[in-house]
CSV table of C-alpha atoms in Angstrom, one decimal:
chain,number,residue,atom,x,y,z
A,19,UNK,CA,-23.7,5.5,21.7
A,20,UNK,CA,-20.3,4.5,20.3
A,21,UNK,CA,-17.6,7.0,21.1
A,22,UNK,CA,-14.5,8.0,19.1
A,23,UNK,CA,-12.4,6.3,21.8
A,24,UNK,CA,-13.9,2.9,21.6
A,25,UNK,CA,-11.0,1.3,19.7
A,26,UNK,CA,-8.5,2.6,22.3
A,27,UNK,CA,-10.4,1.7,25.4
A,28,UNK,CA,-11.7,-1.7,24.6
A,29,UNK,CA,-8.7,-3.8,23.4
A,30,UNK,CA,-8.9,-7.5,22.9
A,31,UNK,CA,-5.9,-9.5,23.9
A,32,UNK,CA,-4.9,-13.2,24.0
A,33,UNK,CA,-4.3,-16.0,21.5
A,34,UNK,CA,-7.4,-15.1,19.5
A,35,UNK,CA,-5.7,-11.9,18.3
A,36,UNK,CA,-2.6,-13.7,17.0
A,37,UNK,CA,-4.9,-16.2,15.2
A,38,UNK,CA,-6.5,-13.3,13.4
A,39,UNK,CA,-3.1,-11.8,12.6
A,40,UNK,CA,-1.9,-15.1,11.1
A,41,UNK,CA,-4.9,-15.1,8.7
A,42,UNK,CA,-4.4,-11.5,7.8
A,43,UNK,CA,-0.7,-11.9,7.2
A,44,UNK,CA,-1.2,-15.0,4.9
A,45,UNK,CA,-3.6,-13.0,2.7
A,46,UNK,CA,-1.5,-9.9,2.5
A,47,UNK,CA,1.8,-11.8,2.0
A,48,UNK,CA,0.3,-14.0,-0.7
A,49,UNK,CA,-1.0,-10.9,-2.6
A,50,UNK,CA,2.3,-9.1,-2.2
A,51,UNK,CA,4.3,-12.1,-3.2
A,52,UNK,CA,2.1,-12.7,-6.2
A,53,UNK,CA,2.5,-9.1,-7.5
A,54,UNK,CA,6.3,-9.3,-7.0
A,55,UNK,CA,6.7,-12.7,-8.7
A,56,UNK,CA,4.7,-11.6,-11.8
A,57,UNK,CA,6.4,-8.2,-12.0
A,58,UNK,CA,9.9,-9.7,-12.3
A,59,UNK,CA,8.7,-12.4,-14.7
A,60,UNK,CA,7.1,-10.2,-17.4
A,61,UNK,CA,9.9,-10.7,-20.0
A,62,UNK,CA,9.7,-14.5,-19.6
A,63,UNK,CA,5.9,-14.3,-19.9
A,64,UNK,CA,6.2,-12.3,-23.1
A,65,UNK,CA,8.6,-14.8,-24.6
A,66,UNK,CA,6.7,-17.9,-23.6
A,67,UNK,CA,3.3,-16.5,-24.8
A,68,UNK,CA,4.7,-15.1,-28.0
A,69,UNK,CA,3.8,-11.5,-27.4
A,70,UNK,CA,5.5,-8.1,-26.8
A,71,UNK,CA,6.6,-6.7,-23.5
A,72,UNK,CA,4.4,-3.7,-23.9
A,73,UNK,CA,1.4,-6.0,-24.4
A,74,UNK,CA,2.2,-8.4,-21.5
A,75,UNK,CA,2.7,-5.3,-19.2
A,76,UNK,CA,-1.1,-5.3,-19.0
A,77,UNK,CA,-0.8,-8.4,-16.8
A,78,UNK,CA,0.5,-6.1,-14.1
A,79,UNK,CA,-1.4,-2.9,-15.1
A,80,UNK,CA,-4.7,-4.6,-15.4
A,81,UNK,CA,-4.3,-6.2,-12.0
A,82,UNK,CA,-3.5,-2.9,-10.3
A,83,UNK,CA,-6.3,-1.0,-12.1
A,84,UNK,CA,-8.8,-3.6,-11.1
A,85,UNK,CA,-7.6,-3.5,-7.5
A,86,UNK,CA,-8.1,0.3,-7.5
A,87,UNK,CA,-11.6,-0.2,-9.0
A,88,UNK,CA,-12.7,-2.4,-6.0
A,89,UNK,CA,-11.3,-0.3,-3.2
A,90,UNK,CA,-14.2,2.2,-2.9
A,91,UNK,CA,-16.6,-0.8,-2.4
A,92,UNK,CA,-14.8,-2.0,0.8
A,93,UNK,CA,-16.7,-0.1,3.5
A,94,UNK,CA,-20.2,-0.7,1.9
A,95,UNK,CA,-19.5,-4.5,1.4
A,96,UNK,CA,-18.2,-4.9,5.0
A,97,UNK,CA,-21.4,-3.3,6.3
A,98,UNK,CA,-23.6,-5.5,4.1
A,99,UNK,CA,-21.7,-8.8,4.3
A,100,UNK,CA,-19.5,-8.6,7.4
A,101,UNK,CA,-15.7,-8.7,7.6
A,102,UNK,CA,-15.4,-12.5,8.0
A,103,UNK,CA,-17.7,-13.4,5.1
A,104,UNK,CA,-16.2,-10.7,2.8
A,105,UNK,CA,-12.7,-11.8,3.5
A,106,UNK,CA,-13.5,-15.5,2.9
A,107,UNK,CA,-15.2,-14.6,-0.4
A,108,UNK,CA,-12.3,-12.4,-1.5
A,109,UNK,CA,-9.6,-14.8,-0.5
A,110,UNK,CA,-11.3,-17.8,-2.1
A,111,UNK,CA,-11.9,-16.0,-5.3
A,112,UNK,CA,-8.3,-14.7,-5.3
A,113,UNK,CA,-7.1,-18.3,-5.1
A,114,UNK,CA,-9.5,-19.5,-7.7
A,115,UNK,CA,-8.5,-16.8,-10.2
A,116,UNK,CA,-4.8,-17.6,-9.5
A,117,UNK,CA,-5.6,-21.1,-10.8
A,118,UNK,CA,-7.4,-19.6,-13.8
A,119,UNK,CA,-4.3,-17.5,-14.6
A,120,UNK,CA,-2.2,-20.7,-14.6
A,121,UNK,CA,-4.6,-22.3,-17.1
A,122,UNK,CA,-4.5,-19.2,-19.5
A,123,UNK,CA,-4.0,-20.1,-23.1
A,124,UNK,CA,-3.1,-16.7,-24.6
A,125,UNK,CA,-1.9,-13.3,-23.6
A,126,UNK,CA,-5.5,-12.0,-23.7
A,127,UNK,CA,-6.9,-14.7,-21.5
A,128,UNK,CA,-4.1,-14.2,-19.0
A,129,UNK,CA,-4.7,-10.5,-18.8
A,130,UNK,CA,-8.4,-11.0,-18.4
A,131,UNK,CA,-7.9,-13.5,-15.5
A,132,UNK,CA,-5.4,-11.1,-13.9
A,133,UNK,CA,-8.0,-8.4,-14.0
A,134,UNK,CA,-10.4,-10.8,-12.2
A,135,UNK,CA,-7.7,-11.6,-9.7
A,136,UNK,CA,-7.1,-7.9,-9.0
A,137,UNK,CA,-10.8,-7.4,-8.4
A,138,UNK,CA,-10.8,-10.3,-5.9
A,139,UNK,CA,-7.5,-9.4,-4.2
A,140,UNK,CA,-8.2,-5.7,-4.1
A,141,UNK,CA,-10.0,-5.9,-0.7
A,142,UNK,CA,-7.5,-8.2,1.0
A,143,UNK,CA,-5.2,-5.4,2.3
A,144,UNK,CA,-7.9,-3.1,3.7
A,145,UNK,CA,-9.7,-6.1,5.3
A,146,UNK,CA,-6.5,-7.3,6.9
A,147,UNK,CA,-5.8,-3.9,8.4
A,148,UNK,CA,-9.3,-3.6,9.7
A,149,UNK,CA,-9.3,-7.1,11.2
A,150,UNK,CA,-6.1,-6.3,13.1
A,151,UNK,CA,-7.4,-2.9,14.2
A,152,UNK,CA,-10.6,-4.4,15.6
A,153,UNK,CA,-8.8,-7.3,17.4
A,154,UNK,CA,-5.7,-5.4,18.7
A,155,UNK,CA,-7.3,-2.2,20.1
A,156,UNK,CA,-4.5,-0.2,21.9
A,157,UNK,CA,-2.0,-2.9,21.1
A,158,UNK,CA,-2.3,-2.1,17.4
A,159,UNK,CA,1.2,-0.6,17.0
A,160,UNK,CA,2.9,-3.6,18.5
A,161,UNK,CA,0.8,-6.2,16.7
A,162,UNK,CA,0.8,-4.4,13.4
A,163,UNK,CA,4.6,-4.2,13.7
A,164,UNK,CA,4.9,-7.9,14.0
A,165,UNK,CA,2.3,-8.5,11.3
A,166,UNK,CA,3.9,-6.2,8.8
A,167,UNK,CA,7.4,-7.6,9.0
A,168,UNK,CA,6.6,-10.9,7.3
A,169,UNK,CA,4.8,-9.1,4.5
A,170,UNK,CA,8.1,-7.3,3.6
A,171,UNK,CA,9.5,-10.7,2.7
A,172,UNK,CA,7.3,-10.6,-0.4
A,173,UNK,CA,9.5,-8.2,-2.4
A,174,UNK,CA,12.6,-9.9,-1.1
A,175,UNK,CA,11.6,-13.5,-1.8
A,176,UNK,CA,9.6,-12.8,-4.9
A,177,UNK,CA,12.5,-12.6,-7.4
A,178,UNK,CA,14.1,-15.7,-5.9
A,179,UNK,CA,10.9,-17.7,-6.1
A,180,UNK,CA,10.2,-16.5,-9.6
A,181,UNK,CA,13.7,-17.5,-10.8
A,182,UNK,CA,13.3,-21.0,-9.4
A,183,UNK,CA,9.9,-21.5,-10.8
A,184,UNK,CA,10.8,-20.2,-14.3
A,185,UNK,CA,13.9,-22.4,-14.3
A,186,UNK,CA,12.4,-25.6,-13.1
A,187,UNK,CA,8.6,-25.6,-13.6
A,188,UNK,CA,7.4,-23.1,-16.2
A,189,UNK,CA,5.5,-19.8,-16.1
A,190,UNK,CA,2.1,-21.4,-15.2
A,191,UNK,CA,3.4,-22.3,-11.8
A,192,UNK,CA,3.9,-18.6,-11.1
A,193,UNK,CA,0.2,-18.7,-10.4
A,194,UNK,CA,-0.4,-22.3,-9.4
A,195,UNK,CA,1.9,-21.8,-6.4
A,196,UNK,CA,-0.8,-19.6,-4.9
A,197,UNK,CA,-3.3,-22.4,-4.7
A,198,UNK,CA,-2.0,-24.6,-1.9
A,199,UNK,CA,-0.9,-21.6,0.3
A,200,UNK,CA,-4.2,-19.9,-0.4
A,201,UNK,CA,-6.2,-23.0,0.4
A,202,UNK,CA,-4.5,-23.2,3.8
A,203,UNK,CA,-5.2,-19.5,4.3
A,204,UNK,CA,-8.9,-20.0,3.6
A,205,UNK,CA,-9.1,-23.0,6.0
A,206,UNK,CA,-7.5,-20.9,8.8
A,207,UNK,CA,-9.8,-18.0,8.1
A,208,UNK,CA,-12.8,-20.3,8.5
A,209,UNK,CA,-11.4,-21.6,11.8
A,210,UNK,CA,-10.0,-18.4,13.3
A,211,UNK,CA,-11.9,-15.4,12.2
A,212,UNK,CA,-14.8,-14.4,14.6
A,213,UNK,CA,-18.3,-14.2,13.3
A,214,UNK,CA,-19.5,-10.6,13.0
A,215,UNK,CA,-23.0,-10.9,11.5
A,216,UNK,CA,-24.5,-9.0,14.4
A,217,UNK,CA,-22.5,-5.9,13.2
A,218,UNK,CA,-24.2,-5.8,9.8
A,219,UNK,CA,-25.8,-2.6,8.7
A,220,UNK,CA,-28.2,-2.1,5.8
A,221,UNK,CA,-27.0,1.0,3.9
A,222,UNK,CA,-28.0,2.3,0.5
A,223,UNK,CA,-25.4,1.9,-2.2
A,224,UNK,CA,-24.1,5.3,-3.4
A,225,UNK,CA,-24.1,4.4,-7.1
A,226,UNK,CA,-23.3,8.0,-8.2
A,227,UNK,CA,-20.3,8.2,-5.9
A,228,UNK,CA,-19.0,4.9,-7.1
A,229,UNK,CA,-19.4,5.9,-10.7
A,230,UNK,CA,-17.4,9.0,-10.0
A,231,UNK,CA,-14.7,7.7,-7.6
A,232,UNK,CA,-13.8,4.3,-9.2
A,233,UNK,CA,-13.2,5.6,-12.7
A,234,UNK,CA,-11.3,8.6,-11.2
A,235,UNK,CA,-8.9,6.3,-9.4
A,236,UNK,CA,-8.4,4.0,-12.4
A,237,UNK,CA,-7.8,6.9,-14.8
A,238,UNK,CA,-5.5,8.6,-12.3
A,239,UNK,CA,-3.3,5.6,-11.8
A,240,UNK,CA,-3.2,4.8,-15.5
A,241,UNK,CA,-2.4,8.4,-16.5
A,242,UNK,CA,0.5,8.7,-14.1
A,243,UNK,CA,2.3,5.9,-16.2
A,244,UNK,CA,1.6,7.9,-19.4
A,245,UNK,CA,1.9,11.4,-18.2
A,246,UNK,CA,4.5,12.4,-20.9
A,247,UNK,CA,2.0,11.4,-23.6
A,248,UNK,CA,-0.9,13.7,-24.8
A,249,UNK,CA,-3.4,10.9,-24.0
A,250,UNK,CA,-2.0,10.6,-20.5
A,251,UNK,CA,-2.4,14.3,-19.8
A,252,UNK,CA,-5.9,14.2,-21.1
A,253,UNK,CA,-6.8,11.3,-18.9
A,254,UNK,CA,-5.2,12.9,-15.9
A,255,UNK,CA,-7.5,16.0,-16.4
A,256,UNK,CA,-10.5,13.8,-16.7
A,257,UNK,CA,-9.5,12.0,-13.5
A,258,UNK,CA,-9.2,15.3,-11.6
A,259,UNK,CA,-12.6,16.4,-12.9
A,260,UNK,CA,-14.2,13.1,-11.7
A,261,UNK,CA,-12.5,13.5,-8.3
A,262,UNK,CA,-13.8,17.1,-7.9
A,263,UNK,CA,-17.3,16.0,-8.9
A,264,UNK,CA,-17.0,13.1,-6.4
A,265,UNK,CA,-15.9,15.4,-3.6
A,266,UNK,CA,-18.9,17.7,-4.2
A,267,UNK,CA,-21.2,14.8,-4.2
A,268,UNK,CA,-19.8,13.2,-1.1
A,269,UNK,CA,-19.8,16.4,0.9
A,270,UNK,CA,-23.5,16.8,0.0
A,271,UNK,CA,-24.4,13.2,1.0
A,272,UNK,CA,-22.4,13.1,4.2
A,273,UNK,CA,-22.2,9.6,5.8
A,274,UNK,CA,-24.5,8.2,3.0
A,275,UNK,CA,-21.6,8.7,0.5
A,276,UNK,CA,-19.5,5.7,-0.6
A,277,UNK,CA,-16.6,7.5,1.0
A,278,UNK,CA,-17.5,9.6,4.0
A,279,UNK,CA,-15.3,12.8,3.8
A,280,UNK,CA,-16.6,13.9,7.2
A,281,UNK,CA,-13.8,11.8,8.6
A,282,UNK,CA,-11.4,14.5,7.5
A,283,UNK,CA,-12.9,17.0,9.9
A,284,UNK,CA,-11.0,15.2,12.7
A,285,UNK,CA,-7.5,16.7,13.0
A,286,UNK,CA,-5.9,13.3,14.0
A,287,UNK,CA,-7.4,11.4,11.1
A,288,UNK,CA,-6.7,14.2,8.6
A,289,UNK,CA,-3.0,14.3,9.8
A,290,UNK,CA,-2.6,10.5,9.7
A,291,UNK,CA,-4.0,10.3,6.1
A,292,UNK,CA,-1.7,13.1,5.0
A,293,UNK,CA,1.3,11.1,6.5
A,294,UNK,CA,0.1,8.0,4.7
A,295,UNK,CA,-0.1,9.8,1.4
A,296,UNK,CA,3.4,11.3,1.8
A,297,UNK,CA,4.9,8.1,3.2
A,298,UNK,CA,3.7,5.9,0.4
A,299,UNK,CA,4.6,8.5,-2.2
A,300,UNK,CA,8.1,8.9,-0.8
A,301,UNK,CA,8.5,5.1,-0.7
A,302,UNK,CA,7.5,4.7,-4.4
A,303,UNK,CA,9.4,7.8,-5.5
A,304,UNK,CA,12.6,6.5,-3.8
A,305,UNK,CA,12.1,3.0,-5.3
A,306,UNK,CA,12.1,4.7,-8.7
A,307,UNK,CA,14.9,7.2,-8.2
A,308,UNK,CA,17.6,5.3,-6.3
A,309,UNK,CA,17.7,2.3,-8.8
A,310,UNK,CA,17.7,4.7,-11.7
A,311,UNK,CA,20.6,6.6,-10.2
A,312,UNK,CA,22.6,3.4,-9.6
A,313,UNK,CA,22.1,2.1,-13.1
A,314,UNK,CA,22.2,5.3,-15.1
A,315,UNK,CA,24.8,7.4,-13.2
A,316,UNK,CA,26.8,4.6,-11.6
A,317,UNK,CA,26.7,2.0,-14.3
A,318,UNK,CA,25.4,-0.9,-12.1
A,319,UNK,CA,23.6,-3.9,-13.6
A,320,UNK,CA,20.0,-4.6,-12.6
A,321,UNK,CA,21.0,-7.6,-10.6
A,322,UNK,CA,23.7,-5.6,-8.7
A,323,UNK,CA,21.3,-2.8,-8.1
A,324,UNK,CA,18.8,-5.1,-6.6
A,325,UNK,CA,21.4,-6.5,-4.2
A,326,UNK,CA,22.6,-3.0,-3.3
A,327,UNK,CA,19.1,-2.0,-2.3
A,328,UNK,CA,18.7,-4.9,0.2
A,329,UNK,CA,19.8,-2.9,3.3
A,330,UNK,CA,16.7,-0.7,3.1
A,331,UNK,CA,14.4,-3.7,3.4
A,332,UNK,CA,16.5,-5.0,6.3
A,333,UNK,CA,16.2,-1.6,8.0
A,334,UNK,CA,12.4,-1.7,7.8
A,335,UNK,CA,12.4,-5.3,9.1
A,336,UNK,CA,14.4,-4.2,12.1
A,337,UNK,CA,12.2,-1.3,13.0
A,338,UNK,CA,8.7,-2.8,12.6
A,339,UNK,CA,8.9,-5.2,15.5
A,340,UNK,CA,10.1,-2.4,17.8
A,341,UNK,CA,7.1,-0.2,17.2
A,342,UNK,CA,5.1,-1.4,20.2
A,343,UNK,CA,7.9,-0.9,22.7
A,344,UNK,CA,9.0,2.5,21.2
A,345,UNK,CA,5.5,4.0,21.0
A,346,UNK,CA,4.6,2.7,24.5
A,347,UNK,CA,7.6,4.5,25.9
A,348,UNK,CA,7.8,7.7,23.8
A,349,UNK,CA,4.4,8.1,22.3
A,350,UNK,CA,3.3,8.0,18.6
A,351,UNK,CA,4.3,11.6,17.8
A,352,UNK,CA,7.8,11.3,19.0
A,353,UNK,CA,8.4,8.0,17.3
A,354,UNK,CA,6.9,9.0,14.0
A,355,UNK,CA,8.6,12.4,14.0
A,356,UNK,CA,12.0,10.7,14.8
A,357,UNK,CA,11.4,8.3,12.0
A,358,UNK,CA,10.7,11.1,9.6
A,359,UNK,CA,13.8,13.0,10.6
A,360,UNK,CA,16.0,9.9,10.4
A,361,UNK,CA,14.7,9.1,6.9
A,362,UNK,CA,15.3,12.7,5.9
A,363,UNK,CA,18.8,12.6,7.3
A,364,UNK,CA,19.4,9.3,5.4
A,365,UNK,CA,18.3,10.8,2.1
A,366,UNK,CA,20.6,13.8,2.2
A,367,UNK,CA,23.8,11.7,1.7
A,368,UNK,CA,22.5,10.9,-1.8
A,369,UNK,CA,23.2,14.6,-2.6
A,370,UNK,CA,26.9,13.9,-1.9
A,371,UNK,CA,26.9,10.5,-3.7
A,372,UNK,CA,25.3,12.0,-6.8
A,373,UNK,CA,27.9,14.8,-6.9
A,374,UNK,CA,31.1,12.9,-5.9
A,375,UNK,CA,30.5,9.4,-7.0
A,376,UNK,CA,29.3,6.1,-5.4
A,377,UNK,CA,30.7,4.9,-2.1
A,378,UNK,CA,29.3,1.5,-1.5
A,379,UNK,CA,29.7,1.4,2.3
A,380,UNK,CA,28.0,4.8,2.6
A,381,UNK,CA,25.2,3.7,0.3
A,382,UNK,CA,24.6,0.6,2.5
A,383,UNK,CA,24.5,2.4,5.8
A,384,UNK,CA,22.3,5.2,4.3
A,385,UNK,CA,19.8,2.8,2.9
A,386,UNK,CA,19.6,0.8,6.1
A,387,UNK,CA,19.0,4.0,8.2
A,388,UNK,CA,16.5,5.2,5.6
A,389,UNK,CA,14.6,1.9,6.0
A,390,UNK,CA,14.6,2.1,9.8
A,391,UNK,CA,13.3,5.7,9.6
A,392,UNK,CA,10.5,4.9,7.1
A,393,UNK,CA,9.5,1.9,9.1
A,394,UNK,CA,8.9,4.0,12.1
A,395,UNK,CA,6.4,6.4,10.4
A,396,UNK,CA,3.5,4.4,9.0
A,397,UNK,CA,2.4,2.2,11.9
A,398,UNK,CA,2.1,5.0,14.5
A,399,UNK,CA,0.1,7.1,12.1
A,400,UNK,CA,-2.2,4.3,11.2
A,401,UNK,CA,-2.8,3.5,14.8
A,402,UNK,CA,-3.7,7.1,15.5
A,403,UNK,CA,-6.1,7.2,12.5
A,404,UNK,CA,-8.0,4.1,13.6
A,405,UNK,CA,-8.1,5.2,17.3
A,406,UNK,CA,-9.6,8.6,16.2
A,407,UNK,CA,-12.7,7.2,14.6
A,408,UNK,CA,-15.8,5.5,16.0
A,409,UNK,CA,-15.8,1.7,16.0
A,410,UNK,CA,-18.6,1.5,13.4
A,411,UNK,CA,-16.5,3.8,11.1
A,412,UNK,CA,-13.5,1.5,10.9
A,413,UNK,CA,-14.6,0.1,7.5
A,414,UNK,CA,-14.8,3.6,6.1
A,415,UNK,CA,-11.6,4.7,7.7
A,416,UNK,CA,-9.8,1.6,6.3
A,417,UNK,CA,-11.1,2.3,2.8
A,418,UNK,CA,-10.1,5.9,3.0
A,419,UNK,CA,-6.6,5.3,4.2
A,420,UNK,CA,-6.0,2.7,1.5
A,421,UNK,CA,-7.3,4.9,-1.3
A,422,UNK,CA,-5.1,7.8,0.0
A,423,UNK,CA,-2.1,5.4,0.1
A,424,UNK,CA,-2.8,4.3,-3.5
A,425,UNK,CA,-2.9,7.9,-4.7
A,426,UNK,CA,0.3,9.0,-2.8
A,427,UNK,CA,2.6,6.5,-4.6
A,428,UNK,CA,1.9,7.5,-8.2
A,429,UNK,CA,1.4,11.2,-7.4
A,430,UNK,CA,4.9,11.8,-5.9
A,431,UNK,CA,6.6,9.3,-8.3
A,432,UNK,CA,5.1,11.1,-11.3
A,433,UNK,CA,6.2,14.5,-9.9
A,434,UNK,CA,9.7,13.2,-9.4
A,435,UNK,CA,9.9,11.3,-12.7
A,436,UNK,CA,8.7,14.4,-14.6
A,437,UNK,CA,11.2,16.6,-12.8
A,438,UNK,CA,14.0,14.1,-13.7
A,439,UNK,CA,12.9,14.0,-17.4
A,440,UNK,CA,12.8,17.8,-17.5
A,441,UNK,CA,16.3,18.1,-16.1
A,442,UNK,CA,17.6,15.4,-18.5
A,443,UNK,CA,15.9,17.1,-21.5
A,444,UNK,CA,17.6,20.4,-20.6
A,445,UNK,CA,21.0,18.6,-20.7
A,446,UNK,CA,21.6,19.7,-17.0
A,447,UNK,CA,24.7,18.3,-15.4
A,448,UNK,CA,23.1,18.1,-12.0
A,449,UNK,CA,20.1,15.9,-12.8
A,450,UNK,CA,20.4,13.5,-9.8
A,451,UNK,CA,21.5,16.1,-7.1
A,452,UNK,CA,18.4,18.2,-8.0
A,453,UNK,CA,16.2,15.1,-8.0
A,454,UNK,CA,17.4,14.0,-4.6
A,455,UNK,CA,16.9,17.5,-3.3
A,456,UNK,CA,13.3,17.3,-4.4
A,457,UNK,CA,13.0,13.9,-2.7
A,458,UNK,CA,14.4,15.5,0.4
A,459,UNK,CA,11.8,18.2,0.2
A,460,UNK,CA,9.1,15.5,0.2
A,461,UNK,CA,10.7,14.2,3.4
A,462,UNK,CA,10.6,17.6,5.0
A,463,UNK,CA,6.9,17.8,4.3
A,464,UNK,CA,6.5,14.4,5.9
A,465,UNK,CA,8.4,15.5,9.0
A,466,UNK,CA,6.1,18.5,9.4
A,467,UNK,CA,3.1,16.3,9.1
A,468,UNK,CA,4.3,13.8,11.7
A,469,UNK,CA,4.9,16.7,14.2
A,470,UNK,CA,1.1,17.3,14.1
A,471,UNK,CA,0.2,13.9,15.4
A,472,UNK,CA,-1.2,13.7,18.9
A,473,UNK,CA,1.4,12.8,21.5
A,474,UNK,CA,-0.6,9.8,22.6
A,475,UNK,CA,-3.8,8.0,21.8
A,476,UNK,CA,-7.1,8.8,23.6
A,477,UNK,CA,-7.1,7.5,27.2
A,478,UNK,CA,-4.0,9.4,28.4
A,479,UNK,CA,-1.4,6.8,27.6
A,480,UNK,CA,1.0,6.4,24.7
A,481,UNK,CA,-0.1,3.7,22.2
A,482,UNK,CA,1.2,0.3,23.1
């Protein structure tokens, strides 16, 4: 019988692990880079395709909603098809639909192909996490740290690549550029990913659970972007009703549900998913608030704002490769808690900046430290979550963590954006200080959650 400590006590080391990491990074980086390139090119797409910005926005929204639609299927598909086969199918289809996007002849066709691309790419991130977790074992913090660092290059390089493509090649190459890189990724996946057909399990598909959870996720994500509209509020209520119905159904079905909520009975997994919810939410909420503050209160241009935000990404790039060494020496709780305290301490200076005016040097140092702190939170908690579940439950754990992450971002961002809008509507003179105080409160909640992580992984040693 498989124990809950199997991941921790049976690590796999050697070149084979790094080959799997290379494959996982290529898929995740390509997906991240694609999203960033398209997001910063929407105005150009609207102009070249002769449509409005509000209409072409569905190129991004349709992709994200399709991605959310597919997430609940991850665990069931892994059990039925195997990780290797599912990754190959998803990656190949992602590359193929990228080419279709490049051949689009109208705004409607481009949106339709982007929805297909989102459905194909929606499983790449959870599959990449699961492949690394299975291959790395107790080395997950170290290996995940190195694997995550290149993926951060997506948001950094995306605007640069998009500008070059639009200037010298045309919008279609925003999508064609995925094809040669994706083809290389597929070939490497065929060569490097281990076969896992012996791990297949024939499980019944929870159609009722899927029809409750998938629409709930899609409606929730859509409504958070339209929460100030009557229709957005109505859709949010419907999404919550669907989620409540899903929870009742899943609790009744147990491990036969499309998402096994029994995982949350374990304190470590429950704590780790809470941290992931808050961490992703704080990241997205900060990405909304800080640029808004710089442009609205400080009068900075969008290009200057983007440049001023660079230190935060650099801070995360610096912290990720150190996760293995730090967690091996100090344990996951101390590292994650220290990261939460550092990110909180680096958020508090924004209270001063919003009251007394922008100090560029202080902003740069603050953002760098905030990036270092936030980079030290996620990987230890993910390592703890995966080590706390049985080996055969890794697909379900990966699916659950990714869904919780997707919910955290829009939830806290919507709360913060609604608070800012309320303060601005009331003509308050302390809009941004109050907003940064609320963001700091989110950080405090995150610090409390990290303090509840186990000091070390099962086996009596700090995670390495």
